[in-house]
Amino acid sequence: MIRVERVGPLATIQDLGRPGWFDSGVGIAGAADRASLRLANRLVGNPEGAAGIEVLLGGLELLADRHLTVAVTGAAAPASVDGRPMGAASVLEIEAGQRLRLGFAMAGLRSYVAVRGGIDVPAVLGSRSRDTLSGLGPDPLRAGDVLPVGPPPRLYPIVDVAPVLPPASGLLTVHVIPGPRDDWFSSVTALFAGDWTVSSATDRIGARLDRRSGPALERRVSSELPTEGMALGSIQVPPSGQPVVFLADHPITGGYPVIGVVADAEVDLVAQARPGQRIRFRPCLT
């Protein structure tokens, strides 16, 4: 068991989501930065889809009630065990009575804490993820919560640390596949001209963007668009002209045109972009 002693802005239980429920109106959800959760799980010997803790900006404190093997990945939130600093993406051995603390992230937005055995809360529709849009899954963590840990896997990797770089804190370049509704705009090149800035209204549903430099996204078609399916990474453009990049908890349908879709491998990068960070879109060449 793990006791939650302190929570920062937000901490939720996340795995790789609940696919297969679109016909019931339920999205996949899951970790916003899937690569970081997968890495944390691999470091402690879990299956990649085991449930861990997604931590927004840091501020989490956990108390172990027995020996635990833990890894912290994602945003560069300084980790310490009983006040002793620990390296990023390291395998941490924590004894009963010791506390793992995450400070404020210096780069990136979301950190991931994996525990060998996984966080063993009850699954909802096959997943332990919290979907902040639908309200499915376990509630966001609060001080005083006690989290069960599942049985440890039989195999265990021999590794101390993963040589990964922290999320970028400067200009982020993201590749986009134009369409399916790029023809609704006067020019799709307006998306690729200049820079955008991540808004403070960003959440797990989507990264909302403000224009930093370059031309506005002007609609060529003024009629309403029938509701259609929305994919992870879709760049939806509401009437304001300020696009939203859909993230893990995005709605599965929408009525505003999608000018392009972020390449799947780079959605995780957008999920780590902090408010005020600059984003530049580039068209995919293949």
Coordinates of N, CA and C in Angstrom, one line a residue, residues 69-250:
T69 N 9.5 -0.6 -5.2 CA 10.4 -0.3 -6.3 C 9.6 0.7 -7.1
V70 N 10.2 1.9 -7.3 CA 9.5 3.0 -7.9 C 10.4 3.6 -9.0
A71 N 9.7 4.2 -10.0 CA 10.4 5.0 -11.0 C 9.6 6.3 -11.3
V72 N 10.3 7.4 -11.6 CA 9.6 8.7 -11.9 C 10.1 9.1 -13.3
T73 N 9.2 9.4 -14.2 CA 9.6 9.8 -15.6 C 8.8 11.0 -16.0
G74 N 9.0 11.5 -17.2 CA 8.2 12.6 -17.7 C 8.8 13.9 -17.4
A75 N 7.9 14.9 -16.9 CA 8.4 16.2 -16.6 C 9.5 16.2 -15.6
A76 N 10.4 17.2 -15.7 CA 11.6 17.2 -14.8 C 11.3 17.7 -13.4
A77 N 10.5 17.0 -12.7 CA 10.1 17.3 -11.3 C 11.2 16.6 -10.4
P78 N 12.0 17.4 -9.6 CA 13.0 16.8 -8.8 C 12.4 15.9 -7.8
A79 N 12.9 14.6 -7.7 CA 12.4 13.6 -6.8 C 13.4 13.4 -5.7
S80 N 12.9 13.2 -4.5 CA 13.7 12.9 -3.3 C 13.1 11.8 -2.5
V81 N 13.9 11.1 -1.8 CA 13.4 10.1 -0.8 C 14.0 10.5 0.6
D82 N 13.0 10.8 1.5 CA 13.4 11.3 2.8 C 14.4 12.4 2.7
G83 N 14.2 13.3 1.7 CA 15.1 14.5 1.5 C 16.3 14.2 0.7
R84 N 16.6 13.0 0.3 CA 17.8 12.7 -0.5 C 17.5 12.8 -2.0
P85 N 18.1 13.7 -2.7 CA 17.8 13.8 -4.1 C 18.1 12.6 -4.9
M86 N 17.2 12.3 -5.9 CA 17.3 11.1 -6.7 C 17.3 11.5 -8.2
G87 N 18.0 10.8 -9.0 CA 18.2 11.1 -10.4 C 16.9 10.9 -11.2
A88 N 16.8 11.6 -12.3 CA 15.6 11.5 -13.2 C 15.6 10.1 -13.8
A89 N 14.4 9.6 -14.0 CA 14.2 8.3 -14.7 C 15.1 7.2 -14.1
S90 N 15.2 7.2 -12.7 CA 16.0 6.2 -12.0 C 15.1 5.2 -11.3
V91 N 15.6 4.0 -11.1 CA 14.9 3.0 -10.3 C 15.2 3.3 -8.8
L92 N 14.1 3.5 -8.0 CA 14.2 3.9 -6.6 C 13.7 2.8 -5.7
E93 N 14.5 2.4 -4.8 CA 14.1 1.4 -3.8 C 13.7 2.1 -2.5
I94 N 12.5 2.1 -2.1 CA 11.9 2.8 -1.0 C 11.5 1.9 0.1
E95 N 11.9 2.1 1.3 CA 11.6 1.2 2.4 C 10.4 1.7 3.1
A96 N 9.8 0.8 4.0 CA 8.6 1.2 4.7 C 8.9 2.4 5.6
G97 N 8.0 3.3 5.6 CA 8.2 4.6 6.4 C 8.9 5.7 5.7
Q98 N 9.4 5.4 4.5 CA 10.1 6.5 3.8 C 9.1 7.2 2.9
R99 N 9.5 8.5 2.5 CA 8.6 9.3 1.7 C 9.3 9.7 0.4
L100 N 8.5 9.5 -0.6 CA 8.9 10.0 -2.0 C 8.2 11.4 -2.2
R101 N 9.0 12.4 -2.5 CA 8.5 13.7 -2.8 C 8.9 14.2 -4.2
L102 N 8.0 14.8 -4.9 CA 8.2 15.4 -6.1 C 8.1 16.9 -6.0
G103 N 9.2 17.6 -6.3 CA 9.1 19.1 -6.3 C 8.5 19.6 -7.6
F104 N 8.5 21.0 -7.7 CA 7.9 21.6 -8.9 C 8.7 21.3 -10.1
A105 N 8.1 20.9 -11.2 CA 8.7 20.5 -12.4 C 9.4 21.7 -13.1
M106 N 10.7 21.5 -13.4 CA 11.5 22.6 -14.0 C 11.3 22.7 -15.6
A107 N 10.8 21.6 -16.2 CA 10.5 21.5 -17.6 C 9.4 20.5 -17.8
G108 N 8.6 20.7 -18.7 CA 7.5 19.7 -18.9 C 6.3 20.0 -18.0
L109 N 5.3 19.2 -18.2 CA 4.0 19.5 -17.5 C 3.6 18.3 -16.6
R110 N 3.8 17.1 -17.0 CA 3.3 15.9 -16.4 C 4.4 14.9 -16.1
S111 N 4.5 14.5 -14.8 CA 5.4 13.4 -14.4 C 4.6 12.1 -14.1
Y112 N 5.3 11.0 -14.2 CA 4.7 9.7 -14.0 C 5.4 8.9 -13.0
V113 N 4.7 8.4 -12.0 CA 5.2 7.5 -10.9 C 4.7 6.1 -11.2
A114 N 5.6 5.2 -11.4 CA 5.2 3.8 -11.5 C 5.8 3.0 -10.3
V115 N 5.0 2.1 -9.8 CA 5.4 1.2 -8.7 C 5.4 -0.2 -9.2
R116 N 6.4 -1.0 -8.8 CA 6.4 -2.4 -9.3 C 5.2 -3.1 -8.7
G117 N 4.4 -3.7 -9.6 CA 3.2 -4.3 -9.3 C 2.0 -3.5 -9.8
G118 N 2.2 -2.2 -10.0 CA 1.1 -1.3 -10.5 C 0.2 -0.9 -9.4
I119 N -0.5 0.2 -9.6 CA -1.5 0.7 -8.7 C -2.8 -0.1 -9.0
D120 N -3.2 -0.8 -8.0 CA -4.2 -1.9 -8.2 C -5.6 -1.4 -7.7
V121 N -6.1 -0.3 -8.2 CA -7.4 0.2 -7.9 C -8.4 -0.6 -8.9
P122 N -9.7 -0.6 -8.6 CA -10.6 -1.3 -9.4 C -10.7 -0.7 -10.8
A123 N -10.8 -1.5 -11.8 CA -10.9 -1.1 -13.2 C -12.3 -0.7 -13.5
V124 N -12.5 0.2 -14.4 CA -13.8 0.6 -14.9 C -13.8 0.5 -16.4
L125 N -14.6 -0.4 -17.0 CA -14.6 -0.7 -18.4 C -13.2 -1.1 -18.9
G126 N -12.6 -1.9 -18.1 CA -11.3 -2.4 -18.5 C -10.1 -1.5 -18.3
S127 N -10.2 -0.4 -17.6 CA -9.1 0.5 -17.4 C -9.2 1.1 -16.0
R128 N -8.0 1.5 -15.5 CA -7.9 2.2 -14.2 C -7.7 3.7 -14.4
S129 N -7.8 4.1 -15.6 CA -7.6 5.6 -15.9 C -8.7 6.4 -15.4
R130 N -8.3 7.6 -15.0 CA -9.3 8.7 -14.8 C -9.5 9.5 -16.0
D131 N -10.8 9.5 -16.5 CA -11.2 10.3 -17.6 C -11.8 11.6 -17.1
T132 N -11.1 12.7 -17.2 CA -11.6 13.9 -16.6 C -12.8 14.5 -17.4
L133 N -13.0 14.1 -18.6 CA -14.2 14.6 -19.4 C -15.4 13.9 -19.0
S134 N -15.4 12.6 -18.9 CA -16.6 11.8 -18.6 C -16.8 11.5 -17.1
G135 N -15.7 11.7 -16.3 CA -15.8 11.4 -14.9 C -15.6 9.9 -14.6
L136 N -15.3 9.1 -15.6 CA -15.0 7.7 -15.3 C -13.7 7.4 -14.7
G137 N -13.6 6.3 -13.9 CA -12.4 5.9 -13.3 C -12.2 6.5 -11.9
P138 N -11.1 6.2 -11.2 CA -10.9 6.6 -9.9 C -10.8 8.1 -9.8
D139 N -11.3 8.7 -8.6 CA -11.2 10.1 -8.4 C -9.8 10.6 -8.4
P140 N -9.6 11.9 -8.7 CA -8.2 12.5 -8.5 C -7.8 12.2 -7.1
L141 N -6.5 12.1 -6.9 CA -5.9 11.8 -5.6 C -6.0 12.9 -4.6
R142 N -6.2 12.6 -3.4 CA -6.3 13.6 -2.3 C -5.4 13.1 -1.1
A143 N -4.9 14.0 -0.3 CA -4.2 13.6 0.8 C -5.0 12.7 1.7
G144 N -4.4 11.6 2.2 CA -5.1 10.6 3.0 C -5.5 9.4 2.2
D145 N -5.5 9.5 0.9 CA -5.8 8.3 0.1 C -4.8 7.2 0.3
V146 N -5.3 5.9 0.3 CA -4.4 4.8 0.4 C -4.5 4.0 -0.9
L147 N -3.4 3.7 -1.6 CA -3.5 3.1 -2.9 C -2.9 1.7 -2.8
P148 N -3.7 0.7 -3.2 CA -3.2 -0.7 -3.2 C -2.2 -0.9 -4.3
V149 N -1.2 -1.8 -4.1 CA -0.2 -2.1 -5.1 C -0.4 -3.6 -5.4
G150 N -0.4 -3.9 -6.7 CA -0.6 -5.3 -7.2 C 0.6 -6.2 -6.9
P151 N 0.5 -7.5 -7.2 CA 1.6 -8.4 -7.0 C 2.7 -8.1 -8.0
P152 N 4.0 -8.2 -7.6 CA 5.1 -7.8 -8.5 C 5.2 -8.8 -9.6
P153 N 5.6 -8.4 -10.8 CA 5.9 -9.3 -11.9 C 7.0 -10.2 -11.6
R154 N 7.1 -11.4 -12.2 CA 8.1 -12.4 -12.0 C 9.5 -11.9 -12.5
L155 N 9.4 -11.3 -13.7 CA 10.7 -10.8 -14.3 C 11.0 -9.4 -13.9
Y156 N 12.3 -9.2 -13.8 CA 12.7 -7.9 -13.3 C 13.9 -7.4 -14.1
P157 N 13.8 -6.2 -14.7 CA 15.0 -5.7 -15.5 C 16.1 -5.3 -14.6
I158 N 17.3 -5.4 -15.0 CA 18.5 -5.0 -14.3 C 18.9 -3.7 -14.9
V159 N 18.5 -2.6 -14.3 CA 18.7 -1.2 -14.8 C 18.6 -0.3 -13.6
D160 N 19.5 0.7 -13.6 CA 19.4 1.7 -12.6 C 18.8 3.0 -13.0
V161 N 19.0 3.4 -14.3 CA 18.5 4.7 -14.8 C 18.4 4.6 -16.3
A162 N 17.4 5.3 -16.8 CA 17.2 5.4 -18.3 C 17.8 6.7 -18.8
P163 N 18.6 6.6 -19.8 CA 19.3 7.9 -20.3 C 18.3 8.6 -21.2
V164 N 17.4 9.3 -20.6 CA 16.4 10.1 -21.4 C 16.5 11.5 -21.1
L165 N 16.2 12.4 -22.1 CA 16.3 13.8 -21.8 C 14.9 14.3 -21.3
P166 N 14.9 15.3 -20.4 CA 13.7 15.9 -20.0 C 12.9 16.6 -21.1
P167 N 11.6 16.8 -20.9 CA 10.9 17.5 -22.0 C 11.5 18.9 -22.3
A168 N 11.3 19.3 -23.6 CA 11.9 20.5 -24.0 C 11.1 21.7 -23.4
S169 N 11.9 22.7 -23.0 CA 11.3 23.9 -22.4 C 11.2 25.1 -23.3
G170 N 11.8 25.0 -24.5 CA 11.8 26.1 -25.5 C 10.8 25.9 -26.6
L171 N 11.2 26.3 -27.8 CA 10.3 26.2 -28.9 C 10.1 24.7 -29.3
L172 N 8.9 24.3 -29.4 CA 8.5 22.9 -29.7 C 8.0 22.8 -31.1
T173 N 8.7 22.0 -32.0 CA 8.3 21.8 -33.4 C 7.5 20.5 -33.5
V174 N 6.3 20.5 -34.0 CA 5.4 19.4 -34.1 C 4.9 19.2 -35.5
H175 N 4.9 18.0 -36.0 CA 4.5 17.7 -37.3 C 3.0 17.3 -37.4
V176 N 2.4 17.8 -38.5 CA 1.0 17.7 -38.6 C 0.6 17.1 -40.0
I177 N -0.4 16.2 -40.0 CA -1.0 15.7 -41.2 C -2.2 16.6 -41.5
P178 N -2.2 17.4 -42.6 CA -3.3 18.2 -42.9 C -4.6 17.4 -43.1
G179 N -5.7 18.1 -42.8 CA -7.0 17.5 -43.0 C -7.6 16.9 -41.7
P180 N -8.8 16.4 -41.8 CA -9.6 16.2 -43.0 C -10.4 17.4 -43.5
R181 N -10.4 18.5 -42.7 CA -11.2 19.7 -43.1 C -10.3 20.9 -43.4
D182 N -9.1 20.7 -43.9 CA -8.3 21.8 -44.2 C -8.8 22.6 -45.3
D183 N -9.7 22.0 -46.2 CA -10.3 22.8 -47.3 C -11.4 23.7 -46.8
W184 N -11.7 23.7 -45.5 CA -12.7 24.7 -44.9 C -12.0 26.0 -44.6
F185 N -10.7 26.1 -44.8 CA -9.9 27.3 -44.4 C -9.4 27.9 -45.7
S186 N -9.2 29.2 -45.6 CA -8.7 30.0 -46.8 C -7.3 29.4 -47.2
S187 N -6.5 29.1 -46.2 CA -5.2 28.5 -46.5 C -4.7 27.7 -45.3
V188 N -4.3 26.4 -45.6 CA -3.8 25.6 -44.5 C -2.4 26.1 -44.1
T189 N -1.7 26.8 -45.0 CA -0.4 27.2 -44.7 C -0.3 28.2 -43.5
A190 N -1.5 28.8 -43.2 CA -1.6 29.7 -42.1 C -1.3 29.0 -40.8
L191 N -1.6 27.7 -40.7 CA -1.3 26.9 -39.5 C 0.2 26.7 -39.3
F192 N 0.9 26.6 -40.5 CA 2.4 26.4 -40.4 C 3.2 27.7 -40.4
A193 N 2.6 28.8 -40.5 CA 3.3 30.1 -40.5 C 3.3 30.6 -39.1
G194 N 4.5 31.1 -38.7 CA 4.6 31.7 -37.4 C 4.6 30.7 -36.3
D195 N 4.4 31.2 -35.1 CA 4.3 30.3 -33.9 C 3.0 30.5 -33.1
W196 N 2.8 29.5 -32.3 CA 1.6 29.5 -31.4 C 2.1 29.4 -30.0
T197 N 1.3 29.8 -29.0 CA 1.6 29.8 -27.6 C 0.6 28.9 -26.9
V198 N 1.0 28.0 -26.0 CA 0.1 27.2 -25.2 C -0.6 28.1 -24.2
S199 N -1.9 28.0 -24.1 CA -2.7 28.8 -23.3 C -2.7 28.3 -21.8
S200 N -3.0 29.1 -20.9 CA -3.2 28.7 -19.5 C -4.4 27.8 -19.3
A201 N -5.3 27.8 -20.3 CA -6.5 27.0 -20.2 C -6.3 25.5 -20.6
T202 N -5.1 25.1 -20.9 CA -4.7 23.8 -21.3 C -5.1 22.8 -20.2
D203 N -5.6 21.6 -20.5 CA -5.9 20.5 -19.6 C -5.7 19.2 -20.3
R204 N -6.2 18.1 -19.7 CA -6.1 16.8 -20.3 C -7.0 16.6 -21.5
I205 N -7.9 17.5 -21.6 CA -8.8 17.4 -22.8 C -8.1 17.9 -24.0
G206 N -7.4 19.0 -23.9 CA -6.7 19.6 -25.0 C -5.8 20.7 -24.7
A207 N -4.8 20.9 -25.6 CA -3.8 22.0 -25.5 C -4.4 23.2 -26.3
R208 N -4.9 24.2 -25.6 CA -5.4 25.4 -26.3 C -4.3 26.3 -26.6
L209 N -4.4 26.9 -27.8 CA -3.3 27.6 -28.4 C -3.7 29.1 -28.7
D210 N -2.8 30.0 -28.5 CA -3.0 31.4 -28.9 C -2.0 31.7 -30.0
R211 N -2.4 32.6 -30.9 CA -1.5 33.0 -32.0 C -0.4 33.9 -31.4
R212 N 0.9 33.5 -31.6 CA 2.0 34.4 -31.2 C 2.5 35.3 -32.3
S213 N 2.6 34.6 -33.5 CA 3.0 35.4 -34.7 C 2.5 34.7 -35.9
G214 N 2.2 35.4 -37.0 CA 1.7 34.8 -38.2 C 0.3 35.1 -38.5
P215 N -0.3 34.7 -39.6 CA -1.6 35.0 -40.0 C -2.7 34.2 -39.2
A216 N -3.9 34.8 -39.2 CA -5.0 34.1 -38.5 C -5.5 32.9 -39.4
L217 N -6.1 32.0 -38.7 CA -6.8 30.9 -39.4 C -8.2 31.3 -39.9
E218 N -8.3 31.7 -41.1 CA -9.6 32.2 -41.6 C -10.4 31.1 -42.3
R219 N -11.7 31.0 -41.9 CA -12.6 30.1 -42.5 C -13.0 30.5 -43.9
R220 N -13.0 29.5 -44.8 CA -13.5 29.7 -46.2 C -14.9 29.3 -46.3
V221 N -15.3 28.3 -45.5 CA -16.7 27.8 -45.4 C -17.3 28.3 -44.2
S222 N -18.5 28.9 -44.3 CA -19.1 29.6 -43.2 C -20.3 28.7 -42.6
S223 N -20.6 27.7 -43.3 CA -21.8 26.8 -42.9 C -21.3 26.0 -41.7
E224 N -22.3 25.4 -41.0 CA -22.0 24.5 -39.9 C -21.6 23.1 -40.3
L225 N -20.7 22.5 -39.5 CA -20.2 21.2 -39.8 C -21.0 20.1 -39.0
P226 N -21.5 19.1 -39.7 CA -22.2 18.0 -38.9 C -21.2 17.4 -38.0
T227 N -21.7 16.9 -36.8 CA -20.8 16.3 -35.8 C -20.2 15.1 -36.5
E228 N -18.8 15.0 -36.2 CA -18.1 13.8 -36.7 C -17.0 13.4 -35.7
G229 N -16.4 12.2 -36.0 CA -15.5 11.7 -35.0 C -14.2 12.5 -34.9
M230 N -13.7 12.5 -33.7 CA -12.4 13.2 -33.4 C -11.3 12.2 -32.9
A231 N -10.2 12.3 -33.5 CA -9.1 11.5 -33.2 C -8.1 12.2 -32.2
L232 N -7.3 11.4 -31.5 CA -6.3 11.9 -30.6 C -5.3 12.8 -31.5
G233 N -5.0 14.0 -31.1 CA -4.1 14.8 -31.8 C -4.8 15.7 -32.8
S234 N -6.1 15.6 -33.0 CA -6.9 16.5 -33.9 C -6.7 17.9 -33.5
I235 N -6.5 18.8 -34.5 CA -6.4 20.2 -34.3 C -7.7 20.9 -34.7
Q236 N -8.6 21.0 -33.7 CA -9.9 21.6 -34.0 C -9.9 23.1 -33.9
V237 N -10.6 23.8 -34.8 CA -10.5 25.2 -34.8 C -12.0 25.8 -34.6
P238 N -12.2 26.3 -33.4 CA -13.5 26.9 -33.1 C -13.7 28.2 -33.8
P239 N -14.8 28.9 -33.7 CA -15.0 30.2 -34.3 C -14.0 31.3 -33.9
S240 N -13.4 31.2 -32.8 CA -12.4 32.2 -32.3 C -11.2 32.1 -33.2
G241 N -11.0 31.0 -33.9 CA -9.7 30.8 -34.7 C -8.5 30.4 -33.9
Q242 N -8.7 30.2 -32.6 CA -7.6 29.7 -31.7 C -7.7 28.2 -31.6
P243 N -6.8 27.4 -32.2 CA -7.0 26.0 -32.3 C -6.8 25.3 -30.9
V244 N -7.3 24.1 -30.9 CA -7.2 23.2 -29.7 C -6.6 21.8 -30.2
V245 N -5.5 21.4 -29.7 CA -4.9 20.1 -30.0 C -5.5 19.1 -29.0
F246 N -6.3 18.1 -29.4 CA -7.0 17.2 -28.5 C -6.0 16.2 -27.9
L247 N -6.1 16.1 -26.6 CA -5.2 15.2 -25.9 C -6.0 14.0 -25.3
A248 N -5.5 13.3 -24.3 CA -6.0 12.0 -23.9 C -7.5 12.0 -23.6
D249 N -8.1 13.0 -22.9 CA -9.5 13.0 -22.5 C -10.4 13.7 -23.5
H250 N -10.0 13.8 -24.7 CA -10.8 14.6 -25.7 C -12.1 14.0 -26.0

